[in-house]
Coordinates of C-alpha atoms in Angstrom, one line a residue:
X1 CA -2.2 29.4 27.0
X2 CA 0.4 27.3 25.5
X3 CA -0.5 24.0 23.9
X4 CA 1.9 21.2 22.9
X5 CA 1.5 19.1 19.7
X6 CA 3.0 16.0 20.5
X7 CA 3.3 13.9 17.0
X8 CA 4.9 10.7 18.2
X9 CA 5.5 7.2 16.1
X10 CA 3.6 4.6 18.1
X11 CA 4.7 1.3 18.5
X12 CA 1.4 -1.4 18.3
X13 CA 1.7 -3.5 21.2
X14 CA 4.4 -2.1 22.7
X15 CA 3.1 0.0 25.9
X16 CA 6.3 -0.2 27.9
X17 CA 8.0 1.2 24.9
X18 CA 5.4 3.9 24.0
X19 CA 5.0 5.0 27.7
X20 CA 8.8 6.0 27.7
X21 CA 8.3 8.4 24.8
X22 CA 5.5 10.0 26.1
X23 CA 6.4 10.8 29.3
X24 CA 9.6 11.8 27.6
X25 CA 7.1 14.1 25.9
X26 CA 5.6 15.6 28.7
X27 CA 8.6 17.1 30.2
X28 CA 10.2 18.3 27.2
X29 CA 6.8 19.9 27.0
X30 CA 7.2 21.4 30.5
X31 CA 10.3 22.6 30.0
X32 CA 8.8 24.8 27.0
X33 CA 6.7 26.2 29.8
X34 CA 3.4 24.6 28.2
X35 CA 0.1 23.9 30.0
X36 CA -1.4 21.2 27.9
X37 CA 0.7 18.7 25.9
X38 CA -1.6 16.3 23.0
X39 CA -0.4 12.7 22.4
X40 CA -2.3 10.6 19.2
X41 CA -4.8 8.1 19.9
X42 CA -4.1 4.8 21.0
X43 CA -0.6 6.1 22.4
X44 CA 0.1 3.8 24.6
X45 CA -1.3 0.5 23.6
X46 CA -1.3 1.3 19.5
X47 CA -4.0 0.3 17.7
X48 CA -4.1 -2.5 14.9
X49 CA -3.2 -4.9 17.7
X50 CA -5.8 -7.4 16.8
X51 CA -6.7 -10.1 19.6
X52 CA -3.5 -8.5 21.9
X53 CA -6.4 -5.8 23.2
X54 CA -8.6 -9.0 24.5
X55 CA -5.5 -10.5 26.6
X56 CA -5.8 -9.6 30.2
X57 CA -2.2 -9.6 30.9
X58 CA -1.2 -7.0 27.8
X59 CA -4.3 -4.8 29.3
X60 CA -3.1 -4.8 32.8
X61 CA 0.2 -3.5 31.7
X62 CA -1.3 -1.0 29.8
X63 CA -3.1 0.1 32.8
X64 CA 0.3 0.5 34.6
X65 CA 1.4 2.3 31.7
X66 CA -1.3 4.6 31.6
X67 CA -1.2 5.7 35.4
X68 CA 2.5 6.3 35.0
X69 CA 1.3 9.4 32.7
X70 CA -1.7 10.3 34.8
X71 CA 0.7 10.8 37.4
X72 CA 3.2 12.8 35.6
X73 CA 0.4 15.4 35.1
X74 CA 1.0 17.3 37.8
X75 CA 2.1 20.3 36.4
X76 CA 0.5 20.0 33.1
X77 CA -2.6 18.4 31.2
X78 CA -1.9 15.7 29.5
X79 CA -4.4 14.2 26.6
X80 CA -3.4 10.8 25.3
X81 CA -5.4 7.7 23.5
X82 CA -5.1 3.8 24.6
X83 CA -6.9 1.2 24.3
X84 CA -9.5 3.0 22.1
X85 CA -9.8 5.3 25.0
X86 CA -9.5 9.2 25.5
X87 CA -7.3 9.9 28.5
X88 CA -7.6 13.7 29.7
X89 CA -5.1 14.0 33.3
X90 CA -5.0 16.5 35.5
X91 CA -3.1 16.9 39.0
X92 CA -2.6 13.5 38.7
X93 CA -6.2 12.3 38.4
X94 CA -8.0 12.1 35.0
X95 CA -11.2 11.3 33.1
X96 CA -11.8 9.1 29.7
X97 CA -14.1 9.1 27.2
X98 CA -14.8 7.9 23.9
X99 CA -15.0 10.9 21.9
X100 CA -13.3 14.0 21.3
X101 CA -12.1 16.4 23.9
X102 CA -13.3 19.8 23.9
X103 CA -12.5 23.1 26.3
X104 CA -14.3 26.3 26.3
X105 CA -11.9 27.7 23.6
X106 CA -11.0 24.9 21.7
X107 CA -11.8 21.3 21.0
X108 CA -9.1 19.0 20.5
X109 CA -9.3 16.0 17.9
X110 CA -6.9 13.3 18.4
X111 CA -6.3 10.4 16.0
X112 CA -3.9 7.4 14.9
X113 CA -5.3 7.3 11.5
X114 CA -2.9 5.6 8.6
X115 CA -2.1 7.4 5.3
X116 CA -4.3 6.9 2.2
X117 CA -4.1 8.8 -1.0
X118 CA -6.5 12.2 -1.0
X119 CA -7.6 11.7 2.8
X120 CA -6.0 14.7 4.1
X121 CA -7.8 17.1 1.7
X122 CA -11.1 15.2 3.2
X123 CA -10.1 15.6 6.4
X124 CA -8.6 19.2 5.8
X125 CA -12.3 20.0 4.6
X126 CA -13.6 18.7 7.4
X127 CA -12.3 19.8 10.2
X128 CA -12.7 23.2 8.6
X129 CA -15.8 23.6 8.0
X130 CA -16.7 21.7 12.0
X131 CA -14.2 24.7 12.7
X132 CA -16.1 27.4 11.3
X133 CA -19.6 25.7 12.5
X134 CA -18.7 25.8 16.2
X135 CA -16.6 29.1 16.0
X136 CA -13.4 27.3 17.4
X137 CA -10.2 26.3 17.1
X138 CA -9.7 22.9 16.6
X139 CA -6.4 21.2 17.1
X140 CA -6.1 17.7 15.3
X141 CA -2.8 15.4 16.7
X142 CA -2.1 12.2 14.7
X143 CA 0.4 9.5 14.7
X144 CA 3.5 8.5 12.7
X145 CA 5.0 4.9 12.1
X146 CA 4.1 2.2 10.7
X147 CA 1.0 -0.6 11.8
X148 CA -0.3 -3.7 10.4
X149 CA -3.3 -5.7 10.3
X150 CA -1.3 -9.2 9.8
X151 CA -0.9 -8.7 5.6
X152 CA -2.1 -5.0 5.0
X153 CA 0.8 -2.7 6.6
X154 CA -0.2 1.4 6.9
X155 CA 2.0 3.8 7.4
X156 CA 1.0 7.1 9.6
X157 CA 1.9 10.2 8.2
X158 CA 1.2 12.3 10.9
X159 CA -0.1 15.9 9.4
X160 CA -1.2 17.5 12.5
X161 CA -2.3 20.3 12.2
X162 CA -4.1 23.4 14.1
X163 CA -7.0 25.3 12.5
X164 CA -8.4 28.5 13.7
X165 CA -12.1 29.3 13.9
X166 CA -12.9 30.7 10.8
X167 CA -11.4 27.0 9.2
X168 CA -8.1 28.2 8.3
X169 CA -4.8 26.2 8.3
X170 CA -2.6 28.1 10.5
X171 CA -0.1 25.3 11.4
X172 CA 0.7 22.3 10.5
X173 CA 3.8 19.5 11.3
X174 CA 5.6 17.9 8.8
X175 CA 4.5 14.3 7.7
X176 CA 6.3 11.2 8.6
X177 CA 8.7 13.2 11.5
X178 CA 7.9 13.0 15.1
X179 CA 8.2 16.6 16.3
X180 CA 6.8 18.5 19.6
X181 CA 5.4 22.1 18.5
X182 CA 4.1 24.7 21.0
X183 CA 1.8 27.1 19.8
X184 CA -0.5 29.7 21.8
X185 CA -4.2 28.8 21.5
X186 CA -5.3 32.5 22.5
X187 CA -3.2 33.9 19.2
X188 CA -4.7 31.0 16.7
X189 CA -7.0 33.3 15.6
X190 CA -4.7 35.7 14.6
X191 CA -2.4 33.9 13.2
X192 CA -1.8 34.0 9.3
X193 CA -3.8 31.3 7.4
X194 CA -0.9 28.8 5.3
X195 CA -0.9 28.4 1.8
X196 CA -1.2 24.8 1.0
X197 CA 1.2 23.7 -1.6
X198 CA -0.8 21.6 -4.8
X199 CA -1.3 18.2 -3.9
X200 CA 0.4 15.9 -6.5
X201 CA -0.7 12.2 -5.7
X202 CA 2.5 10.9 -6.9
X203 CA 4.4 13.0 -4.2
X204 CA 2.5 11.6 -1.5
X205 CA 2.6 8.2 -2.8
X206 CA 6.4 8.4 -3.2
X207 CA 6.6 9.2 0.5
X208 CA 4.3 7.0 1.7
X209 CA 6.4 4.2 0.1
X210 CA 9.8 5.2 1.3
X211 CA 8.5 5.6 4.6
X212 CA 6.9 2.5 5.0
X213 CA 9.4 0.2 3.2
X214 CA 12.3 2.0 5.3
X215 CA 10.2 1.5 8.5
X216 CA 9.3 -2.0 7.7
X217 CA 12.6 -3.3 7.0
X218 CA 14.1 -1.6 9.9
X219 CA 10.9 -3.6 12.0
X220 CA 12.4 -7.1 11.0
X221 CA 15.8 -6.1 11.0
X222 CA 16.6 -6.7 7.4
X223 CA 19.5 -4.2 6.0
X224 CA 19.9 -6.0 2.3
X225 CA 17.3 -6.8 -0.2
X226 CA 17.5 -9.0 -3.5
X227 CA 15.1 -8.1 -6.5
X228 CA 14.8 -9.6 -10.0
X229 CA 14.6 -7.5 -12.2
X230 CA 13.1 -8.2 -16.0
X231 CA 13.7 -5.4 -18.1
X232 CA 9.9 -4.0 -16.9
X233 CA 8.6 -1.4 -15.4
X234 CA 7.5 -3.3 -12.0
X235 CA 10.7 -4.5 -11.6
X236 CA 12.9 -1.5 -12.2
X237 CA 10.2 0.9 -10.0
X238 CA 10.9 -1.4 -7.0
X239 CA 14.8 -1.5 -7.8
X240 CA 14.6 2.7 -7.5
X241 CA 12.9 2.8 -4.3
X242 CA 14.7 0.1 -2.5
X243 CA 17.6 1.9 -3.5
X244 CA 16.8 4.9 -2.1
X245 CA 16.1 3.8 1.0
X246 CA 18.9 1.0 1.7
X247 CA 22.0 2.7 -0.5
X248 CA 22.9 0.7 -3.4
X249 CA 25.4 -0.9 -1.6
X250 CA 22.8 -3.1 0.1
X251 CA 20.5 -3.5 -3.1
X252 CA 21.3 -6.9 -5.2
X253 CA 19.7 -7.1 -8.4
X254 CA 19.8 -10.2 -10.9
X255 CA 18.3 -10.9 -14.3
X256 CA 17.3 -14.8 -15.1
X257 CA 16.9 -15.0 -18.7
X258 CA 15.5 -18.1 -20.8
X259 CA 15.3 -18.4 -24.0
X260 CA 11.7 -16.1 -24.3
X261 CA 13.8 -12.9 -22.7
X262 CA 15.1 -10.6 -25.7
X263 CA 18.0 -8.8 -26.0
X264 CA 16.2 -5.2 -25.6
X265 CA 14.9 -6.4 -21.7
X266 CA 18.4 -8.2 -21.1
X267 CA 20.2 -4.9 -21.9
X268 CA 17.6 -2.5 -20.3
X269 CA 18.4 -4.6 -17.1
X270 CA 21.8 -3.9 -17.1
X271 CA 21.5 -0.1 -18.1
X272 CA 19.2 0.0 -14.8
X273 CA 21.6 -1.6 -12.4
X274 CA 24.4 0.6 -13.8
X275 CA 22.3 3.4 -13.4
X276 CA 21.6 2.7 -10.0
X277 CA 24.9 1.8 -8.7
X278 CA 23.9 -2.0 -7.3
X279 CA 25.5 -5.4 -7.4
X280 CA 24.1 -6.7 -10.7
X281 CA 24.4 -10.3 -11.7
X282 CA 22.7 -12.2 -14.5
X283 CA 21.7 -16.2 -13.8
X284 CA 20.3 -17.8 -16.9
X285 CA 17.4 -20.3 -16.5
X286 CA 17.0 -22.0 -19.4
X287 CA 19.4 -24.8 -18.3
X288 CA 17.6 -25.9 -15.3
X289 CA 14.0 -25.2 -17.0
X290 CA 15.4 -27.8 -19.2
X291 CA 16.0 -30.2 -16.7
X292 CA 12.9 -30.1 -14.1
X293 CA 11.0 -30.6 -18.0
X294 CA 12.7 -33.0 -18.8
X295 CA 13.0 -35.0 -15.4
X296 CA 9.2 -34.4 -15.0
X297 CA 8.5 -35.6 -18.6
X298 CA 10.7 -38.6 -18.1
X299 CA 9.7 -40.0 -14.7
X300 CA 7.0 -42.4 -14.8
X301 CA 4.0 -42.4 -12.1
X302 CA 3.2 -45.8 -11.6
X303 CA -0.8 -47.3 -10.5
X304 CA -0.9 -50.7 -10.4
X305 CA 1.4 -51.7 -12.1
X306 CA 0.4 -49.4 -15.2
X307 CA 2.5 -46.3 -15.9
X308 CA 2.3 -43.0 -17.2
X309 CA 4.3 -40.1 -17.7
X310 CA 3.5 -36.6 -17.6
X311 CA 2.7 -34.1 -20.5
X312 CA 4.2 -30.6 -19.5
X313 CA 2.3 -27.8 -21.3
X314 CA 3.3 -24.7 -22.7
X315 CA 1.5 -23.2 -19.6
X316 CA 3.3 -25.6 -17.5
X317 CA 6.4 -24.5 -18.7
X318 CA 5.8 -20.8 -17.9
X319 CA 5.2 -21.7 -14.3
X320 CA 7.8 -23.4 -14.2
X321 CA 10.2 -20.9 -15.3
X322 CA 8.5 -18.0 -12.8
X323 CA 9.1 -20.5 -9.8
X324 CA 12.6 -21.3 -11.0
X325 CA 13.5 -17.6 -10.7
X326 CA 12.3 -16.8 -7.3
X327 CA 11.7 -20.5 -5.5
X328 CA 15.4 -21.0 -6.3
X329 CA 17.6 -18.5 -7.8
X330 CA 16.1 -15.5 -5.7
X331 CA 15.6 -17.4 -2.5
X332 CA 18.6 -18.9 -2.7
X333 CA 20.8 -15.4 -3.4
X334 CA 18.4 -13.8 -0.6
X335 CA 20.3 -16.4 2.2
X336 CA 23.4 -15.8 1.1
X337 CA 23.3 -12.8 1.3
X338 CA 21.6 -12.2 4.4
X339 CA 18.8 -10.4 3.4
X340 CA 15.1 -11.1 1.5
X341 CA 13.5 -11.0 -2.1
X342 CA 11.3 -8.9 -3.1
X343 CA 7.4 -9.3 -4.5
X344 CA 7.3 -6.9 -7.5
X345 CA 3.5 -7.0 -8.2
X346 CA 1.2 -4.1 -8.7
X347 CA -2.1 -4.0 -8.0
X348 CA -4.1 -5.0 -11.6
X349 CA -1.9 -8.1 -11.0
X350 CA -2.8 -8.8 -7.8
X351 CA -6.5 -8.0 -8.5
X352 CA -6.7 -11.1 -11.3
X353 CA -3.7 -13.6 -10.3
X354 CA -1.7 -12.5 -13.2
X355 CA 1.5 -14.1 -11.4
X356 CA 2.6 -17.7 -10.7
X357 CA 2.6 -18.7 -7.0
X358 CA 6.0 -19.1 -5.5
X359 CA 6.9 -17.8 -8.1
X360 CA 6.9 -13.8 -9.3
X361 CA 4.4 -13.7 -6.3
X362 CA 6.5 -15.3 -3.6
X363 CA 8.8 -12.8 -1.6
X364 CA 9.2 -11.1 2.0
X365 CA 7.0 -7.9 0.9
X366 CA 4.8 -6.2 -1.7
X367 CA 5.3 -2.3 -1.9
X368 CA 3.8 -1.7 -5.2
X369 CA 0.9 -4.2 -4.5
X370 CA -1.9 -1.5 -3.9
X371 CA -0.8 0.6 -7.2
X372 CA -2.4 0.1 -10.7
X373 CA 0.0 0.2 -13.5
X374 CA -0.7 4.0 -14.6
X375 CA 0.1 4.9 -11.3
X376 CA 3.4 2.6 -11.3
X377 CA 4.3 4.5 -14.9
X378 CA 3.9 7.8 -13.1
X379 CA 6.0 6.6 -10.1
X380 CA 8.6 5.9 -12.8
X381 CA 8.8 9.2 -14.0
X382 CA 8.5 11.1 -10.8
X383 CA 12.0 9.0 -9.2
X384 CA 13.3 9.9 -12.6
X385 CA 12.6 13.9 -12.5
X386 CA 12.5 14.7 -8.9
X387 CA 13.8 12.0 -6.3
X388 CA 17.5 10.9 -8.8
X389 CA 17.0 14.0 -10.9
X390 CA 18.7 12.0 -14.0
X391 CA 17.3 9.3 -16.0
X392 CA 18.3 6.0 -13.5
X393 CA 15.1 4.0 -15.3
X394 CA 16.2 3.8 -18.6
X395 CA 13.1 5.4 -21.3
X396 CA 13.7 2.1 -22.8
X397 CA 12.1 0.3 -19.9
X398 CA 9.3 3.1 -19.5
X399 CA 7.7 3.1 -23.7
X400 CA 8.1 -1.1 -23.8
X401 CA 5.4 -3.0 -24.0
X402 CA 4.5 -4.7 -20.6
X403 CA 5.5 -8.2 -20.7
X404 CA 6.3 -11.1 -18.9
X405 CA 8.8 -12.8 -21.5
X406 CA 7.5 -16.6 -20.8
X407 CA 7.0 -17.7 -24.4
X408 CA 7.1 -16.4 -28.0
X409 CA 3.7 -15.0 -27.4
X410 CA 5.2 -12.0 -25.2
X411 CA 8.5 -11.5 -27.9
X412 CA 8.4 -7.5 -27.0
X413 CA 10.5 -6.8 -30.3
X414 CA 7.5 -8.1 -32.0
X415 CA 5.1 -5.7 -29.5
X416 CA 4.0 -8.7 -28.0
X417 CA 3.0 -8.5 -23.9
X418 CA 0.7 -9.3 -21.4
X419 CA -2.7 -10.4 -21.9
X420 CA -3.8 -6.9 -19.7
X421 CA -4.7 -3.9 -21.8
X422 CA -3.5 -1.6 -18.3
X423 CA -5.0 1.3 -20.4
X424 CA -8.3 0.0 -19.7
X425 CA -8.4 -3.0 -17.6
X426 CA -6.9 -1.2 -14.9
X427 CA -9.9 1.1 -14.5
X428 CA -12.0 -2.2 -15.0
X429 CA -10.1 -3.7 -12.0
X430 CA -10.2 -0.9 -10.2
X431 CA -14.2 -0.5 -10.3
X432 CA -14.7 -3.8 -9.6
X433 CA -11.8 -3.9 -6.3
X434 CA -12.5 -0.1 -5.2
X435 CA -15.6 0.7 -6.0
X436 CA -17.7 -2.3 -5.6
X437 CA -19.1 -2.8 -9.2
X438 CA -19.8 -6.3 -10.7
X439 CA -20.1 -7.2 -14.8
X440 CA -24.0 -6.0 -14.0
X441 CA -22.8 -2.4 -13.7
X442 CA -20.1 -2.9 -16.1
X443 CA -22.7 -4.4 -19.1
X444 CA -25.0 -2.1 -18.2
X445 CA -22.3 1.0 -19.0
X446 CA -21.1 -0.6 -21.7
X447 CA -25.2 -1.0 -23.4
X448 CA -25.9 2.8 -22.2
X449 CA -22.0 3.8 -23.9
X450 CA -21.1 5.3 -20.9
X451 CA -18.7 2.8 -19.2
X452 CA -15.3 4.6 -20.2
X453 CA -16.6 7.8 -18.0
X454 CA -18.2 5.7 -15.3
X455 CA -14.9 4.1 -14.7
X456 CA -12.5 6.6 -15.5
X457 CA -10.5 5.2 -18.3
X458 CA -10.0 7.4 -21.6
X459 CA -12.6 7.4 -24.3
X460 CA -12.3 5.1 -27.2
X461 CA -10.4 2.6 -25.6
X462 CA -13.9 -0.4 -25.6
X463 CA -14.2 -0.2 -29.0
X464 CA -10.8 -0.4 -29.4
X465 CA -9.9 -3.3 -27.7
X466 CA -13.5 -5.1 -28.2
X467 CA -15.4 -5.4 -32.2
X468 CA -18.1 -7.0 -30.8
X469 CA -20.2 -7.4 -27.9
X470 CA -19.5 -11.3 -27.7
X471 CA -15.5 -10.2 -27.1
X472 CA -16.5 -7.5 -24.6
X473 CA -18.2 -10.2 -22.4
X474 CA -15.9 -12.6 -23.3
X475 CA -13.2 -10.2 -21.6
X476 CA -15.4 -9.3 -18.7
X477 CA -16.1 -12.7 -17.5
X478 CA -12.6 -14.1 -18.0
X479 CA -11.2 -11.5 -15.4
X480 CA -14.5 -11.0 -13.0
X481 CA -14.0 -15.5 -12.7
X482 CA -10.7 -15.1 -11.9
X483 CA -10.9 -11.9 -9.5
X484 CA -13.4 -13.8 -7.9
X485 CA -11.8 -17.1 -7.8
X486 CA -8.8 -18.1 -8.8
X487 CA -7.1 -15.0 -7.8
X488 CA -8.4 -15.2 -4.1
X489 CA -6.7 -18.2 -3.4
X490 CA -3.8 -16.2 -4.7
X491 CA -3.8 -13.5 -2.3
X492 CA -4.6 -15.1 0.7
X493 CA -1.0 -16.6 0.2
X494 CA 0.8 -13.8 -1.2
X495 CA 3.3 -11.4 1.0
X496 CA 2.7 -8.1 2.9
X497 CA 1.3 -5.5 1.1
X498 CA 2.0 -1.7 1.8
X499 CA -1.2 -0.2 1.8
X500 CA -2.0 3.3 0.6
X501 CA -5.0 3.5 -1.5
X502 CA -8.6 3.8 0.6
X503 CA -8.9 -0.1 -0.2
X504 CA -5.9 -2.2 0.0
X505 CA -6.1 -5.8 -0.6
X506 CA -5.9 -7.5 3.0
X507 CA -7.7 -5.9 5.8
X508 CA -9.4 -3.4 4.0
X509 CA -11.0 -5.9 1.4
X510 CA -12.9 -8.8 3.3
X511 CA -13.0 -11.7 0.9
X512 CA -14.1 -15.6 0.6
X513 CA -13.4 -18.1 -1.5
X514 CA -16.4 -19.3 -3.5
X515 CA -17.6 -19.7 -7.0
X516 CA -17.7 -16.6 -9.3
X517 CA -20.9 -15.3 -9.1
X518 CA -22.7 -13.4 -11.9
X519 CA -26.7 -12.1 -11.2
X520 CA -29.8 -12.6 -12.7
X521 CA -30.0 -9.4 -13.9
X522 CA -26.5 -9.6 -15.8
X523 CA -27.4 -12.9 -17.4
X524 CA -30.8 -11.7 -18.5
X525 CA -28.9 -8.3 -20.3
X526 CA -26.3 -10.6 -21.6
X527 CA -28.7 -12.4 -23.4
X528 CA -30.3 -9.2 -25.4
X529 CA -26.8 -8.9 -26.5

């Protein structure tokens, strides 16, 4: 019996539009002479659709939707999702049910379930071994595209695949490519088991990211895209990728040095855009920093007839050059060109507030926003070696310290950066965000000398960023207070983020705003300390 794999890219709320593919499907599926054809779930309504699935006028449609493919079933079974539902038609009649759909010879698992980094080997060893234990095929359909929940976006990679019943592999579709595949279930077993190729997260992440920033730009109709770019690695990661997908033709990049930017970032910046082939354009700030400091320290407030005037701070200052860049320069380049600016922060970042809002944080999307640094340094290399084949990120930008150039403090000729130590607070960040730990767990490792294996980061690193206890907790509270404040309030306003770790910030990580919070039994360890 032939069985059609029907990997489609669904379209969330869009049942009219879905509907025409599939029944598209179907006959292309006929005409291959098979006798079952297996959509994704949630096919025809899609799925992160949010409050849209409660509206009695978007259900009824889908209802219409949905008996248009029942009755194009009459020479073929059709198995489709909507609406959370499993749709199995036959002769033009069907049944649904909630779970999976299973024949005498087969059961048939069908899914819309976004990308995230190391799921398919999980679900590769599940299916498997639920393959082996009911001694049966099992075909698995999934969807392609790209869905949202409001500020998290997901891309669907697709991956369906067919595994015989001893749990082999024996084929599988390409990711991120809708594709109709006809295989005969009564030769599965026979059929030589694949050989998996070595999964190598940075290959999957790439993809993920091209796929979704492509597919998202193409969903709000945007064709050119402005970045700043510093001379850092953020920066210059985003400025490959974008290119990539949009042609350097569409891809405007512009340095905004002050006073604080050196000459090694300033020239990295325009190795990069040379490298890359985009309009490059540099807009100093310093003159306008000037002025809003100035105007702001000159103007007085007036109260009753007393006045004051206001005292900017160094900290001020910084702000007020981040904004400066993107609030005006960036924004205002964006419009004329007819395109959007781009958010360039990665996921440590994000995690603590390390960026100014509307400033470095404002912009139409965040792509690298669910990546810790490590992972945006091997990113770097990997469009380097394998995606441009040739050195289009300069080493230069790569080995420099990571730094945000707002003051003499960050002077990177002087190895001067960012207050983050990514080496290890990005495993700190990443227990706390990903794993659910608090400064308990965290104080308790670092008492019992096991915290740089519990967390993952490389040994040596706590003793050599912290001499004492005192500057260990020190460290930790600063960053759990603002994780758990400050930085909150941050991301609640920050831009779309491209999700593709198993928690992205968004949907996937439900968060109030309240006041950091540290437990009785952390303040009772802290104090043997």
């Amino acid at each position: 019996m032939k069985i059609a794999l029907a990997q489609i890219e669904i379209y969330a709320g869009q049942p009219a539009r879905n509907a025409e593919k599939i029944l598209n499907f179907i006959e292309r599926a006929k005409n291959q002479q098979a006798e079952v054809v297996i959509f994704p779930a949630n096919a025809v309504s899609g799925g992160l659709i949010g409050d849209t699935l409660q509206k009695e006028s978007f259900l009824r449609d889908c209802e219409f939707f949905e008996q248009k493919i029942i009755e194009a079933s009459n020479k073929i079974t059709v198995i489709f999702g909507s609406r959370d539902t499993v749709f199995v038609a036959r002769r033009r009649k069907s049944i649904m049910t909630k779970k999976f759909f299973r024949e005498l010879d087969y059961q048939v698992e069908i899914a819309s379930t976004p990308f995230r980094i190391g799921a398919e080997k999980i679900q590769n060893e599940k299916f498997s071994a639920q393959a082996q234990e009911l001694n049966r095929p099992i075909i698995y359909v999934n969807a392609v595209g790209i869905q949202n929940r409001g500020k998290t976006i997901y891309t669907f990679d697709g991956c369906s695949t067919v595994y015989n019943s001893r749990g082999e592999i024996v084929h599988g579709l390409e990711p991120y490519e809708e594709n109709l595949s006809v295989i005969d279930i009564d030769e599965v077993n026979n059929l030589p088991a694949l050989e998996l190729a070595d999964y190598e997260e940075v290959d999957a992440i790439y993809s993920a990211l091209h796929y979704g920033i492509e597919k998202f730009l193409n969903q709000i109709n945007v064709g050119k895209v402005v970045i700043g770019i510093s001379g850092g690695i953020d920066s210059a990661v985003a400025a490959a990728l974008y290119t990539r997908v949009l042609g350097a033709e569409n891809i405007y990049l512009v340095n905004m040095p002050s006073v604080f930017n050196s000459a090694t970032t300033r020239g990295l910046s325009e190795t990069l855009a040379k490298n890359l082939g985009c309009h490059y354009a540099v807009i100093p700030i310093q003159e306008s920093v000037d002025f809003t400091v100035n105007q702001l320290s000159d103007t007085p407030f007036v109260r009753f007839g007393k006045t004051s005037n206001l005292k900017i701070s160094n900290f001020v200052k910084e702000n007020i050059q981040a904004r400066d860049r993107s609030s005006r320069i960036l924004a205002a380049v964006a419009a004329s060109v007819g395109g959007v600016f781009t958010c360039n922060a990665n996921k440590a970042e994000t995690t603590v507030g390390y960026a100014t809002l509307y400033g470095d944080e404002a912009g139409f999307f965040c792509a690298l926003a669910d990546l810790w640094k490590f992972q945006i340094y091997n990113l770097a290399r990997y469009l380097n070696e394998v995606i441009y084949e040739s050195e289009v990120i300069p080493k230069g930008i790569i080995d420099i310290v990571p730094s945000a150039e707002l003051s003499s403090a960050q002077n990177v000729d002087e190895g001067k950066g960012d207050p983050l130590k990514y080496p290890y607070h990005d495993y700190l960040f990443r227990a706390f965000m990903e794993g659910g730990k608090t400064p308990e767990d965290i104080l308790k490792w670092y008492v019992e000398e096991t915290l740089e294996d519990e967390i993952g980061c490389k040994r040596g690193l706590v003793r050599k960023y912290f001499s004492t206890p005192k500057d260990f907790i020190a460290d930790l509270e600063r960053w759990w207070k603002l994780f758990t404040g400050m930085a909150v309030a941050k991301r609640i306003q920050s831009p779309p983020i491209l999700a593709v770790s198993s928690r992205a910030y968004g949907a996937d990580y439900a968060e109030s705003q309240y006041t950091p919070y540290f437990t009785q039994a952390y303040e009772n360890l802290k104090k043997t300390l």
